[in-house]
Amino acid sequence: MRERKSRISVLTHLYCCVQYHFELTIRIDSLGELGWGLGHIEPQQGEDEKLPDHPKDWQVLAPLVLPGELARVRIFKNFDHHSEADLIEVLEATS
């Protein structure tokens, strides 16, 4: 029974999150409890068709960013309701 549960969770992971090492653009909404930026996916022009299917409320956590910034990130870890990413560059800084 335990093996079956893990297979189900792996299948769920494959269909509801962004692929590992996928690069995307996010808008930072707030800071999380560890100081990481918590943002939502904000597709840029020409990026819509490349984005995998993901829930509308999918959140992405990234370090070294501030609320209001637009950042390019690379996904390195997925959880049930969010992904963690490395910062590649800040596209729009806060003023």
mmCIF file with all atom_site columns, C-alpha atoms in Angstrom:
data_model
loop_
_atom_site.group_PDB
_atom_site.id
_atom_site.type_symbol
_atom_site.label_atom_id
_atom_site.label_alt_id
_atom_site.label_comp_id
_atom_site.label_asym_id
_atom_site.label_entity_id
_atom_site.label_seq_id
_atom_site.pdbx_PDB_ins_code
_atom_site.Cartn_x
_atom_site.Cartn_y
_atom_site.Cartn_z
_atom_site.occupancy
_atom_site.B_iso_or_equiv
_atom_site.pdbx_formal_charge
_atom_site.auth_seq_id
_atom_site.auth_comp_id
_atom_site.auth_asym_id
_atom_site.auth_atom_id
_atom_site.pdbx_PDB_model_num
ATOM 1  C CA . MET A 1 1  ? 0.000  0.000  0.000   1.00 0.00 ? 1  MET A CA 1
ATOM 2  C CA . ARG A 1 2  ? 2.843  2.371  0.799   1.00 0.00 ? 2  ARG A CA 1
ATOM 3  C CA . GLU A 1 3  ? 4.388  1.936  -2.652  1.00 0.00 ? 3  GLU A CA 1
ATOM 4  C CA . ARG A 1 4  ? 1.047  2.743  -4.293  1.00 0.00 ? 4  ARG A CA 1
ATOM 5  C CA . LYS A 1 5  ? 0.714  6.012  -2.338  1.00 0.00 ? 5  LYS A CA 1
ATOM 6  C CA . SER A 1 6  ? 4.168  7.151  -3.425  1.00 0.00 ? 6  SER A CA 1
ATOM 7  C CA . ARG A 1 7  ? 3.407  6.376  -7.088  1.00 0.00 ? 7  ARG A CA 1
ATOM 8  C CA . ILE A 1 8  ? 0.220  8.432  -6.890  1.00 0.00 ? 8  ILE A CA 1
ATOM 9  C CA . SER A 1 9  ? 2.031  11.390 -5.357  1.00 0.00 ? 9  SER A CA 1
ATOM 10 C CA . VAL A 1 10 ? 4.733  11.204 -8.041  1.00 0.00 ? 10 VAL A CA 1
ATOM 11 C CA . LEU A 1 11 ? 2.082  11.190 -10.782 1.00 0.00 ? 11 LEU A CA 1
ATOM 12 C CA . THR A 1 12 ? 0.318  14.129 -9.138  1.00 0.00 ? 12 THR A CA 1
ATOM 13 C CA . HIS A 1 13 ? 3.637  15.994 -9.018  1.00 0.00 ? 13 HIS A CA 1
ATOM 14 C CA . LEU A 1 14 ? 4.236  15.458 -12.720 1.00 0.00 ? 14 LEU A CA 1
ATOM 15 C CA . TYR A 1 15 ? 0.906  16.942 -13.726 1.00 0.00 ? 15 TYR A CA 1
ATOM 16 C CA . CYS A 1 16 ? 0.544  19.893 -11.369 1.00 0.00 ? 16 CYS A CA 1
ATOM 17 C CA . CYS A 1 17 ? 3.911  21.565 -11.218 1.00 0.00 ? 17 CYS A CA 1
ATOM 18 C CA . VAL A 1 18 ? 6.497  23.197 -13.397 1.00 0.00 ? 18 VAL A CA 1
ATOM 19 C CA . GLN A 1 19 ? 9.330  21.027 -14.730 1.00 0.00 ? 19 GLN A CA 1
ATOM 20 C CA . TYR A 1 20 ? 12.725 21.045 -13.042 1.00 0.00 ? 20 TYR A CA 1
ATOM 21 C CA . HIS A 1 21 ? 15.247 23.471 -14.587 1.00 0.00 ? 21 HIS A CA 1
ATOM 22 C CA . PHE A 1 22 ? 12.440 25.278 -16.409 1.00 0.00 ? 22 PHE A CA 1
ATOM 23 C CA . GLU A 1 23 ? 13.064 29.039 -16.686 1.00 0.00 ? 23 GLU A CA 1
ATOM 24 C CA . LEU A 1 24 ? 10.160 31.425 -16.253 1.00 0.00 ? 24 LEU A CA 1
ATOM 25 C CA . THR A 1 25 ? 9.253  34.954 -15.220 1.00 0.00 ? 25 THR A CA 1
ATOM 26 C CA . ILE A 1 26 ? 7.570  35.686 -11.887 1.00 0.00 ? 26 ILE A CA 1
ATOM 27 C CA . ARG A 1 27 ? 6.230  38.814 -10.197 1.00 0.00 ? 27 ARG A CA 1
ATOM 28 C CA . ILE A 1 28 ? 7.118  38.928 -6.480  1.00 0.00 ? 28 ILE A CA 1
ATOM 29 C CA . ASP A 1 29 ? 4.055  39.537 -4.286  1.00 0.00 ? 29 ASP A CA 1
ATOM 30 C CA . SER A 1 30 ? 5.543  39.311 -0.789  1.00 0.00 ? 30 SER A CA 1
ATOM 31 C CA . LEU A 1 31 ? 8.334  37.862 1.323   1.00 0.00 ? 31 LEU A CA 1
ATOM 32 C CA . GLY A 1 32 ? 7.981  34.433 2.923   1.00 0.00 ? 32 GLY A CA 1
ATOM 33 C CA . GLU A 1 33 ? 8.950  33.485 6.449   1.00 0.00 ? 33 GLU A CA 1
ATOM 34 C CA . LEU A 1 34 ? 12.583 32.756 5.518   1.00 0.00 ? 34 LEU A CA 1
ATOM 35 C CA . GLY A 1 35 ? 12.973 35.986 3.547   1.00 0.00 ? 35 GLY A CA 1
ATOM 36 C CA . TRP A 1 36 ? 12.448 34.364 0.150   1.00 0.00 ? 36 TRP A CA 1
ATOM 37 C CA . GLY A 1 37 ? 10.265 36.180 -2.355  1.00 0.00 ? 37 GLY A CA 1
ATOM 38 C CA . LEU A 1 38 ? 6.862  34.623 -2.923  1.00 0.00 ? 38 LEU A CA 1
ATOM 39 C CA . GLY A 1 39 ? 5.540  35.268 -6.401  1.00 0.00 ? 39 GLY A CA 1
ATOM 40 C CA . HIS A 1 40 ? 3.203  34.155 -9.143  1.00 0.00 ? 40 HIS A CA 1
ATOM 41 C CA . ILE A 1 41 ? 3.956  33.179 -12.719 1.00 0.00 ? 41 ILE A CA 1
ATOM 42 C CA . GLU A 1 42 ? 3.728  36.148 -15.069 1.00 0.00 ? 42 GLU A CA 1
ATOM 43 C CA . PRO A 1 43 ? 4.310  35.046 -18.668 1.00 0.00 ? 43 PRO A CA 1
ATOM 44 C CA . GLN A 1 44 ? 6.192  37.433 -20.903 1.00 0.00 ? 44 GLN A CA 1
ATOM 45 C CA . GLN A 1 45 ? 5.520  37.966 -24.607 1.00 0.00 ? 45 GLN A CA 1
ATOM 46 C CA . GLY A 1 46 ? 6.206  34.738 -26.516 1.00 0.00 ? 46 GLY A CA 1
ATOM 47 C CA . GLU A 1 47 ? 6.500  32.683 -23.329 1.00 0.00 ? 47 GLU A CA 1
ATOM 48 C CA . ASP A 1 48 ? 2.839  31.569 -23.073 1.00 0.00 ? 48 ASP A CA 1
ATOM 49 C CA . GLU A 1 49 ? 3.121  28.642 -25.468 1.00 0.00 ? 49 GLU A CA 1
ATOM 50 C CA . LYS A 1 50 ? 6.242  27.296 -23.719 1.00 0.00 ? 50 LYS A CA 1
ATOM 51 C CA . LEU A 1 51 ? 4.757  27.261 -20.216 1.00 0.00 ? 51 LEU A CA 1
ATOM 52 C CA . PRO A 1 52 ? 3.559  23.869 -18.946 1.00 0.00 ? 52 PRO A CA 1
ATOM 53 C CA . ASP A 1 53 ? 0.061  23.560 -17.518 1.00 0.00 ? 53 ASP A CA 1
ATOM 54 C CA . HIS A 1 54 ? -0.058 24.727 -13.917 1.00 0.00 ? 54 HIS A CA 1
ATOM 55 C CA . PRO A 1 55 ? -2.783 25.706 -11.446 1.00 0.00 ? 55 PRO A CA 1
ATOM 56 C CA . LYS A 1 56 ? -3.720 29.406 -11.530 1.00 0.00 ? 56 LYS A CA 1
ATOM 57 C CA . ASP A 1 57 ? -2.732 29.829 -7.865  1.00 0.00 ? 57 ASP A CA 1
ATOM 58 C CA . TRP A 1 58 ? 0.680  28.161 -8.265  1.00 0.00 ? 58 TRP A CA 1
ATOM 59 C CA . GLN A 1 59 ? 3.311  30.010 -6.206  1.00 0.00 ? 59 GLN A CA 1
ATOM 60 C CA . VAL A 1 60 ? 7.062  30.217 -6.797  1.00 0.00 ? 60 VAL A CA 1
ATOM 61 C CA . LEU A 1 61 ? 9.625  30.991 -4.078  1.00 0.00 ? 61 LEU A CA 1
ATOM 62 C CA . ALA A 1 62 ? 12.913 32.666 -5.026  1.00 0.00 ? 62 ALA A CA 1
ATOM 63 C CA . PRO A 1 63 ? 15.795 34.132 -2.965  1.00 0.00 ? 63 PRO A CA 1
ATOM 64 C CA . LEU A 1 64 ? 17.339 37.611 -3.204  1.00 0.00 ? 64 LEU A CA 1
ATOM 65 C CA . VAL A 1 65 ? 14.251 39.420 -4.530  1.00 0.00 ? 65 VAL A CA 1
ATOM 66 C CA . LEU A 1 66 ? 11.914 42.093 -3.165  1.00 0.00 ? 66 LEU A CA 1
ATOM 67 C CA . PRO A 1 67 ? 8.135  42.572 -3.433  1.00 0.00 ? 67 PRO A CA 1
ATOM 68 C CA . GLY A 1 68 ? 7.123  44.213 -6.708  1.00 0.00 ? 68 GLY A CA 1
ATOM 69 C CA . GLU A 1 69 ? 10.123 42.983 -8.691  1.00 0.00 ? 69 GLU A CA 1
ATOM 70 C CA . LEU A 1 70 ? 9.862  41.022 -11.923 1.00 0.00 ? 70 LEU A CA 1
ATOM 71 C CA . ALA A 1 71 ? 12.410 38.199 -11.921 1.00 0.00 ? 71 ALA A CA 1
ATOM 72 C CA . ARG A 1 72 ? 13.641 35.464 -14.236 1.00 0.00 ? 72 ARG A CA 1
ATOM 73 C CA . VAL A 1 73 ? 14.048 32.208 -12.258 1.00 0.00 ? 73 VAL A CA 1
ATOM 74 C CA . ARG A 1 74 ? 14.932 28.522 -12.775 1.00 0.00 ? 74 ARG A CA 1
ATOM 75 C CA . ILE A 1 75 ? 12.866 25.860 -10.958 1.00 0.00 ? 75 ILE A CA 1
ATOM 76 C CA . PHE A 1 76 ? 14.858 23.412 -8.819  1.00 0.00 ? 76 PHE A CA 1
ATOM 77 C CA . LYS A 1 77 ? 12.262 21.863 -6.464  1.00 0.00 ? 77 LYS A CA 1
ATOM 78 C CA . ASN A 1 78 ? 8.507  21.191 -6.507  1.00 0.00 ? 78 ASN A CA 1
ATOM 79 C CA . PHE A 1 79 ? 6.043  20.736 -3.660  1.00 0.00 ? 79 PHE A CA 1
ATOM 80 C CA . ASP A 1 80 ? 2.271  20.188 -3.560  1.00 0.00 ? 80 ASP A CA 1
ATOM 81 C CA . HIS A 1 81 ? 1.312  23.859 -3.983  1.00 0.00 ? 81 HIS A CA 1
ATOM 82 C CA . HIS A 1 82 ? 4.490  25.705 -4.909  1.00 0.00 ? 82 HIS A CA 1
ATOM 83 C CA . SER A 1 83 ? 7.937  25.483 -6.489  1.00 0.00 ? 83 SER A CA 1
ATOM 84 C CA . GLU A 1 84 ? 11.327 26.761 -5.343  1.00 0.00 ? 84 GLU A CA 1
ATOM 85 C CA . ALA A 1 85 ? 13.610 28.462 -7.842  1.00 0.00 ? 85 ALA A CA 1
ATOM 86 C CA . ASP A 1 86 ? 17.064 29.980 -8.251  1.00 0.00 ? 86 ASP A CA 1
ATOM 87 C CA . LEU A 1 87 ? 17.268 33.620 -9.263  1.00 0.00 ? 87 LEU A CA 1
ATOM 88 C CA . ILE A 1 88 ? 18.735 34.169 -12.733 1.00 0.00 ? 88 ILE A CA 1
ATOM 89 C CA . GLU A 1 89 ? 18.171 37.920 -13.028 1.00 0.00 ? 89 GLU A CA 1
ATOM 90 C CA . VAL A 1 90 ? 15.932 40.751 -11.891 1.00 0.00 ? 90 VAL A CA 1
ATOM 91 C CA . LEU A 1 91 ? 14.147 42.177 -14.942 1.00 0.00 ? 91 LEU A CA 1
ATOM 92 C CA . GLU A 1 92 ? 12.373 45.070 -13.171 1.00 0.00 ? 92 GLU A CA 1
ATOM 93 C CA . ALA A 1 93 ? 13.679 46.339 -9.858  1.00 0.00 ? 93 ALA A CA 1
ATOM 94 C CA . THR A 1 94 ? 11.513 48.073 -7.271  1.00 0.00 ? 94 THR A CA 1
ATOM 95 C CA . SER A 1 95 ? 12.028 51.802 -6.922  1.00 0.00 ? 95 SER A CA 1
#
